[in-house]
Short mmCIF file of C-alpha atoms in Angstrom, two decimals:
data_model
loop_
_atom_site.label_atom_id
_atom_site.label_comp_id
_atom_site.label_asym_id
_atom_site.label_seq_id
_atom_site.Cartn_x
_atom_site.Cartn_y
_atom_site.Cartn_z
CA MET A 1 40.06 -28.88 -19.35
CA GLU A 2 36.47 -29.18 -20.58
CA SER A 3 35.28 -29.16 -16.97
CA PHE A 4 37.25 -25.97 -16.28
CA ILE A 5 35.71 -24.19 -19.30
CA PHE A 6 32.24 -25.36 -18.22
CA ASP A 7 32.85 -24.04 -14.70
CA GLN A 8 33.97 -20.70 -16.11
CA ARG A 9 30.79 -20.43 -18.18
CA GLN A 10 28.66 -21.31 -15.18
CA ASN A 11 30.45 -18.70 -13.07
CA SER A 12 30.00 -16.12 -15.83
CA LYS A 13 26.27 -16.85 -15.99
CA LYS A 14 26.00 -16.52 -12.21
CA GLU A 15 27.89 -13.21 -12.28
CA ASN A 16 25.64 -11.86 -15.08
CA LEU A 17 22.53 -12.99 -13.21
CA LYS A 18 23.74 -11.33 -10.00
CA MET A 19 24.56 -8.16 -11.94
CA ASN A 20 21.08 -8.11 -13.51
CA ILE A 21 19.46 -8.63 -10.11
CA ASP A 22 21.56 -5.82 -8.64
CA VAL A 23 20.51 -3.51 -11.50
CA LEU A 24 16.82 -4.34 -10.99
CA GLU A 25 17.12 -3.76 -7.25
CA GLU A 26 18.74 -0.37 -7.84
CA ILE A 27 16.04 0.62 -10.35
CA ASN A 28 13.30 -0.47 -7.92
CA LYS A 29 14.94 1.52 -5.14
CA LYS A 30 16.08 4.68 -6.95
CA GLY A 31 14.16 4.62 -10.23
CA PHE A 32 17.34 4.58 -12.29
CA VAL A 33 20.82 3.04 -12.38
CA GLU A 34 23.38 5.38 -10.88
CA GLU A 35 26.71 5.49 -12.66
CA GLU A 36 29.61 7.91 -12.49
CA ILE A 37 29.84 10.12 -15.59
CA ASP A 38 33.01 11.85 -16.74
CA PRO A 39 32.30 15.56 -16.09
CA THR A 40 34.16 16.52 -19.27
CA LEU A 41 31.88 14.36 -21.43
CA ASP A 42 29.75 16.24 -23.98
CA LEU A 43 26.42 14.62 -23.17
CA PHE A 44 24.66 16.18 -26.14
CA ALA A 45 27.20 14.69 -28.56
CA GLU A 46 27.21 11.32 -26.77
CA ILE A 47 23.42 11.09 -26.83
CA GLU A 48 23.35 11.91 -30.55
CA LYS A 49 25.93 9.17 -31.17
CA LEU A 50 23.99 6.61 -29.13
CA LYS A 51 20.76 7.49 -30.94
CA LYS A 52 22.35 6.59 -34.28
CA GLU A 53 23.98 3.42 -32.93
CA LYS A 54 20.75 2.12 -31.40
CA ASN A 55 18.25 3.53 -33.90
CA ALA A 56 16.58 5.43 -31.07
CA ILE A 57 14.27 8.42 -30.92
CA ILE A 58 13.81 10.77 -27.96
CA LEU A 59 10.28 11.99 -27.31
CA ALA A 60 10.02 14.75 -24.70
CA HIS A 61 7.10 16.48 -23.04
CA TYR A 62 6.97 20.27 -22.84
CA TYR A 63 7.34 20.01 -19.04
CA GLN A 64 10.85 18.50 -19.19
CA GLU A 65 13.93 20.52 -18.26
CA PRO A 66 15.31 22.75 -21.09
CA ASP A 67 18.36 20.54 -21.84
CA ILE A 68 16.13 17.53 -22.48
CA GLN A 69 13.79 19.56 -24.67
CA ASP A 70 16.78 20.77 -26.69
CA ILE A 71 18.14 17.25 -27.34
CA ALA A 72 14.74 15.69 -28.14
CA ASP A 73 13.71 14.61 -31.64
CA TYR A 74 10.14 15.60 -30.90
CA ILE A 75 8.68 17.87 -28.21
CA GLY A 76 4.96 17.97 -27.59
CA ASP A 77 1.95 17.43 -25.38
CA SER A 78 0.23 14.10 -24.75
CA LEU A 79 -1.65 13.99 -28.07
CA GLY A 80 1.39 14.85 -30.20
CA LEU A 81 3.60 12.44 -28.28
CA SER A 82 1.07 9.62 -28.72
CA GLN A 83 0.90 10.33 -32.45
CA GLU A 84 4.69 10.27 -32.75
CA ALA A 85 4.99 7.07 -30.72
CA ALA A 86 2.48 5.37 -33.03
CA LYS A 87 4.25 6.25 -36.27
CA THR A 88 7.98 6.20 -35.47
CA ASP A 89 10.27 3.75 -37.32
CA ALA A 90 12.87 3.81 -34.53
CA GLU A 91 13.62 0.55 -32.74
CA VAL A 92 14.04 2.27 -29.36
CA ILE A 93 11.83 5.01 -27.88
CA VAL A 94 13.34 7.03 -25.05
CA PHE A 95 10.41 8.75 -23.41
CA ALA A 96 11.40 11.86 -21.50
CA GLY A 97 8.18 12.33 -19.62
CA VAL A 98 6.32 10.40 -16.95
CA HIS A 99 5.45 6.74 -16.57
CA PHE A 100 1.96 6.74 -18.11
CA MET A 101 3.37 8.39 -21.26
CA ALA A 102 5.98 5.66 -21.68
CA GLU A 103 3.26 3.05 -21.13
CA THR A 104 1.16 4.67 -23.87
CA ALA A 105 4.13 4.48 -26.25
CA LYS A 106 4.58 0.78 -25.41
CA ILE A 107 0.88 0.10 -26.01
CA LEU A 108 1.04 1.80 -29.42
CA SER A 109 4.39 0.25 -30.38
CA PRO A 110 4.58 -3.07 -28.48
CA ALA A 111 7.45 -4.43 -30.60
CA LYS A 112 9.68 -1.48 -29.75
CA LYS A 113 11.86 -1.06 -26.67
CA VAL A 114 10.57 1.84 -24.55
CA LEU A 115 12.92 3.45 -22.04
CA LEU A 116 12.20 5.97 -19.30
CA PRO A 117 15.15 7.83 -17.72
CA ASP A 118 13.61 7.49 -14.25
CA VAL A 119 10.79 5.00 -13.67
CA LYS A 120 9.79 6.85 -10.50
CA ALA A 121 8.68 9.74 -12.73
CA GLY A 122 5.04 9.10 -11.91
CA CYS A 123 1.92 11.27 -11.97
CA SER A 124 -0.25 12.52 -9.11
CA LEU A 125 -3.32 12.50 -11.37
CA ALA A 126 -2.76 8.88 -12.43
CA ASP A 127 -2.22 7.97 -8.76
CA SER A 128 -5.56 9.59 -7.84
CA CYS A 129 -7.45 6.91 -9.81
CA PRO A 130 -6.56 3.34 -8.78
CA PRO A 131 -7.91 0.97 -11.48
CA HIS A 132 -9.59 -1.43 -9.03
CA LEU A 133 -11.61 1.43 -7.49
CA PHE A 134 -12.45 2.91 -10.88
CA LYS A 135 -13.71 -0.50 -12.02
CA LYS A 136 -16.22 -0.52 -9.13
CA PHE A 137 -17.16 3.10 -9.94
CA LYS A 138 -17.74 2.14 -13.58
CA GLU A 139 -19.99 -0.78 -12.56
CA LYS A 140 -22.44 1.69 -11.01
CA TYR A 141 -23.11 3.17 -14.47
CA PRO A 142 -23.43 0.17 -16.84
CA ASP A 143 -25.08 2.22 -19.61
CA HIS A 144 -22.31 4.87 -19.64
CA LEU A 145 -19.44 5.10 -22.10
CA VAL A 146 -16.08 5.65 -20.41
CA ILE A 147 -13.74 8.43 -21.59
CA THR A 148 -10.46 8.65 -19.73
CA TYR A 149 -7.88 11.40 -19.89
CA VAL A 150 -4.56 10.04 -21.16
CA ASN A 151 -2.95 10.97 -17.81
CA CYS A 152 -3.77 7.58 -16.30
CA THR A 153 -2.29 4.10 -15.98
CA ALA A 154 -2.35 1.45 -18.71
CA GLU A 155 -4.75 -0.57 -16.55
CA LEU A 156 -7.20 2.34 -16.45
CA LYS A 157 -6.97 2.79 -20.23
CA ALA A 158 -7.87 -0.90 -20.54
CA LEU A 159 -11.13 -0.14 -18.69
CA SER A 160 -11.98 2.69 -21.10
CA ASP A 161 -13.93 3.07 -24.32
CA ILE A 162 -12.07 6.15 -25.57
CA VAL A 163 -8.96 7.94 -24.35
CA CYS A 164 -8.62 11.72 -24.75
CA THR A 165 -6.13 14.52 -24.12
CA SER A 166 -6.70 18.13 -23.17
CA THR A 167 -6.26 18.97 -26.86
CA ASN A 168 -9.17 16.86 -28.05
CA ALA A 169 -11.39 16.16 -25.01
CA VAL A 170 -14.11 18.65 -25.99
CA GLN A 171 -14.16 17.50 -29.63
CA ILE A 172 -14.30 13.80 -28.67
CA VAL A 173 -17.28 14.36 -26.39
CA GLU A 174 -18.98 16.46 -29.07
CA SER A 175 -18.41 13.68 -31.63
CA LEU A 176 -20.68 11.35 -29.65
CA PRO A 177 -24.52 11.32 -29.80
CA LYS A 178 -26.06 13.89 -27.46
CA ASP A 179 -28.02 11.22 -25.58
CA GLN A 180 -24.87 9.15 -24.92
CA LYS A 181 -24.24 8.91 -21.18
CA ILE A 182 -20.57 9.42 -20.30
CA ILE A 183 -18.21 8.75 -17.40
CA PHE A 184 -15.20 11.06 -17.56
CA GLY A 185 -12.06 10.48 -15.51
CA PRO A 186 -9.72 10.85 -13.83
CA ASP A 187 -9.40 14.68 -13.83
CA ARG A 188 -12.43 16.40 -12.34
CA ASN A 189 -11.28 19.88 -13.39
CA LEU A 190 -10.81 18.94 -17.05
CA GLY A 191 -14.09 17.02 -16.88
CA ALA A 192 -15.93 20.03 -15.48
CA TYR A 193 -14.43 22.24 -18.21
CA VAL A 194 -15.49 19.76 -20.91
CA ALA A 195 -19.00 19.54 -19.43
CA LYS A 196 -19.30 23.33 -19.47
CA LYS A 197 -18.01 23.64 -23.05
CA THR A 198 -20.21 20.85 -24.43
CA GLY A 199 -23.31 21.24 -22.28
CA ARG A 200 -23.15 17.52 -21.42
CA ASP A 201 -23.94 16.07 -18.01
CA LEU A 202 -20.79 14.02 -17.37
CA VAL A 203 -20.26 11.67 -14.45
CA LEU A 204 -16.87 12.70 -13.08
CA TRP A 205 -14.23 10.75 -11.18
CA ASN A 206 -12.84 12.87 -8.34
CA GLY A 207 -9.16 13.07 -9.37
CA ALA A 208 -6.80 15.98 -9.94
CA CYS A 209 -3.24 17.02 -10.86
CA MET A 210 -1.23 18.41 -7.95
CA VAL A 211 0.51 20.93 -10.22
CA HIS A 212 -2.66 22.50 -11.60
CA GLU A 213 -4.56 22.32 -8.31
CA ILE A 214 -2.32 24.64 -6.30
CA PHE A 215 -2.36 27.84 -8.35
CA SER A 216 -3.26 30.72 -6.07
CA GLN A 217 -6.22 32.78 -7.28
CA GLU A 218 -5.25 35.58 -4.87
CA LYS A 219 -1.61 35.71 -6.04
CA ILE A 220 -2.66 35.58 -9.69
CA THR A 221 -5.05 38.49 -9.12
CA LYS A 222 -2.23 40.55 -7.63
CA LEU A 223 0.09 39.55 -10.46
CA LYS A 224 -2.51 40.68 -13.02
CA GLU A 225 -2.76 44.03 -11.22
CA ARG A 226 1.03 44.47 -11.53
CA HIS A 227 0.90 43.46 -15.22
CA PRO A 228 -2.41 44.94 -16.47
CA ASN A 229 -1.58 44.34 -20.13
CA ALA A 230 -0.56 40.72 -19.70
CA LYS A 231 -2.73 37.93 -21.10
CA PHE A 232 -3.56 35.26 -18.54
CA ILE A 233 -3.54 31.81 -20.14
CA ALA A 234 -4.41 28.57 -18.34
CA HIS A 235 -4.54 24.80 -18.79
CA PRO A 236 -8.02 23.24 -18.33
CA GLU A 237 -6.70 21.04 -15.50
CA CYS A 238 -6.72 24.19 -13.34
CA GLU A 239 -9.57 24.74 -10.91
CA GLU A 240 -12.67 26.58 -12.13
CA PRO A 241 -12.06 29.87 -10.20
CA VAL A 242 -8.65 30.14 -11.91
CA LEU A 243 -10.12 29.29 -15.32
CA ARG A 244 -12.75 32.04 -14.90
CA MET A 245 -9.92 34.58 -14.82
CA ALA A 246 -8.25 33.33 -18.01
CA ASP A 247 -8.10 35.17 -21.33
CA TYR A 248 -7.46 31.82 -22.99
CA ILE A 249 -7.84 28.19 -21.87
CA GLY A 250 -6.09 25.44 -23.79
CA SER A 251 -3.84 22.40 -23.85
CA THR A 252 -0.10 22.85 -23.49
CA THR A 253 0.27 23.05 -27.28
CA GLY A 254 -2.74 25.37 -27.42
CA LEU A 255 -1.14 27.73 -24.91
CA LEU A 256 2.08 27.78 -26.91
CA LYS A 257 0.26 28.52 -30.19
CA TYR A 258 -1.80 31.26 -28.54
CA ALA A 259 1.30 32.92 -27.11
CA ILE A 260 2.97 32.89 -30.54
CA ALA A 261 -0.07 34.23 -32.41
CA ASN A 262 -1.32 36.83 -29.92
CA PRO A 263 0.15 40.35 -30.28
CA ALA A 264 0.45 40.83 -26.51
CA ILE A 265 4.01 41.07 -25.20
CA GLU A 266 3.36 39.75 -21.66
CA PHE A 267 1.74 36.49 -20.62
CA ILE A 268 0.96 34.97 -17.23
CA VAL A 269 1.07 31.20 -17.72
CA ALA A 270 -0.94 28.82 -15.50
CA THR A 271 0.50 25.40 -16.22
CA GLU A 272 3.74 23.57 -15.43
CA SER A 273 6.55 26.06 -15.97
CA GLY A 274 8.52 23.83 -18.37
CA ILE A 275 6.46 25.10 -21.32
CA ILE A 276 7.95 28.58 -20.87
CA HIS A 277 11.23 27.36 -22.39
CA GLN A 278 9.49 26.78 -25.74
CA MET A 279 7.52 30.02 -25.45
CA GLU A 280 10.71 32.02 -24.92
CA LYS A 281 12.45 30.25 -27.81
CA ALA A 282 9.53 30.97 -30.14
CA CYS A 283 8.96 34.54 -28.92
CA PRO A 284 12.23 36.02 -27.59
CA ASP A 285 10.71 39.51 -27.63
CA LYS A 286 7.87 38.54 -25.27
CA THR A 287 7.80 38.07 -21.49
CA PHE A 288 6.34 34.95 -19.89
CA ILE A 289 5.56 34.90 -16.18
CA PRO A 290 4.76 31.59 -14.43
CA ALA A 291 1.53 31.81 -12.44
CA PRO A 292 2.30 31.49 -8.72
CA PRO A 293 1.11 28.55 -6.60
CA ASN A 294 -0.27 28.87 -3.07
CA ASN A 295 3.10 28.10 -1.50
CA SER A 296 6.46 29.88 -1.22
CA CYS A 297 7.68 28.84 -4.69
CA ALA A 298 7.86 31.38 -7.51
CA CYS A 299 6.57 28.93 -10.12
CA ASN A 300 4.85 25.58 -10.36
CA ASP A 301 7.07 22.63 -11.29
CA CYS A 302 5.96 19.00 -11.47
CA PRO A 303 8.32 17.04 -9.20
CA TYR A 304 7.74 13.90 -11.27
CA MET A 305 8.54 15.51 -14.63
CA LYS A 306 11.66 17.03 -13.15
CA ARG A 307 12.99 13.66 -11.95
CA ASN A 308 14.33 13.15 -15.47
CA THR A 309 17.68 14.79 -16.14
CA LEU A 310 20.06 14.89 -19.09
CA GLU A 311 22.46 12.61 -17.18
CA LYS A 312 19.74 10.01 -16.51
CA LEU A 313 18.65 10.19 -20.15
CA TYR A 314 22.22 9.51 -21.28
CA LEU A 315 22.64 6.54 -18.92
CA CYS A 316 19.23 5.17 -19.85
CA LEU A 317 20.10 5.22 -23.57
CA LYS A 318 23.64 3.89 -22.96
CA ASN A 319 22.54 0.96 -20.77
CA GLY A 320 19.13 0.22 -22.29
CA SER A 321 17.38 0.58 -18.95
CA PRO A 322 15.12 1.32 -17.17
CA GLU A 323 12.70 -0.27 -19.63
CA VAL A 324 8.93 0.18 -19.42
CA THR A 325 6.87 -2.91 -20.14
CA VAL A 326 3.10 -3.52 -20.22
CA PRO A 327 1.48 -6.98 -19.96
CA ASP A 328 0.16 -8.29 -23.29
CA HIS A 329 -3.45 -8.55 -22.10
CA ILE A 330 -3.40 -4.90 -20.98
CA ILE A 331 -1.86 -3.82 -24.30
CA GLU A 332 -4.63 -5.64 -26.16
CA LYS A 333 -7.42 -3.94 -24.17
CA ALA A 334 -5.81 -0.48 -23.88
CA ARG A 335 -4.78 -0.12 -27.51
CA LEU A 336 -8.34 0.14 -28.85
CA PRO A 337 -9.47 3.21 -26.82
CA ILE A 338 -6.17 4.97 -27.61
CA GLN A 339 -6.55 4.15 -31.31
CA ARG A 340 -10.11 5.49 -31.23
CA MET A 341 -8.72 8.78 -29.90
CA LEU A 342 -6.09 8.92 -32.63
CA ASP A 343 -8.67 8.13 -35.34
CA ILE A 344 -11.13 10.76 -34.10
CA SER A 345 -8.31 13.33 -33.84
CA ALA A 346 -7.21 12.53 -37.39
CA GLU A 347 -10.78 12.93 -38.69
CA LEU A 348 -11.05 16.30 -36.92
CA GLY A 349 -7.64 17.45 -38.14
CA LEU A 350 -6.18 17.70 -34.62
#
């Protein structure tokens, strides 16, 4: 009898191990665990119930699909999301964004479980700066301080002195002594904008975001002609010829605040089109037109941001996976430059 019970336990362990391996294989292959969902299920209600059961918080970037933005506990850009991840009391953080954002949350809250609805929600900008190549690049400038844009991998943050976002990049550079030599990466467009605004001679890594690189200057010019009273607002990750046309340049949050405060009733928006959902909610009497890219699409969506869906978010919270982890030695090195950013931002009231 005892032998039979022992055999049952052993078989159960083997079955659980096989199941866990199968789950990991599916996540590695697809980026998420696929599971049939009852089409009559109220996902909003189920997610709210699971949040309470698991003491979880949902942090969502402005570029997520509208349903995810509407169910989130906090919606923001990279700076705001980092600040929320650092101070939350929740035991579980569901990060509806891209992989580097979930990594940042894990670095700031290493004791918490951090989930990402689809781990293949990557970032073209982060991919444009492999850490091993950046390390060699950094070695060429031993007397330079390294500032990296938050849109990069945990490994790259660990090679940095200070992390920044588009909200605070200019102010962080300006907070440093004028004779301080600086490497700025990985976004060359944001770096060039910061250099122009601060008058500093920055050494730039040659990286870029696919979403902000493909706005068509010609199509935007024609769009402005059709909407002569519209304000053209742009994210600083856009290329310089596009930025020259802008009435206002700012971070995602900056664009939203400008649209709310400005009396204009039409806006052409040059950033990922997900932000327009919040603009329309805040200003239902205004019209927001996504700036056109140089392809056949009407607007510019990030394919990585849009990998997350409400269904994947529900399954992720229900099953507790996919989970984003960061090695302890990377957390230790990457936390300091992120914390420096948060401290400087707090001092500047950002």
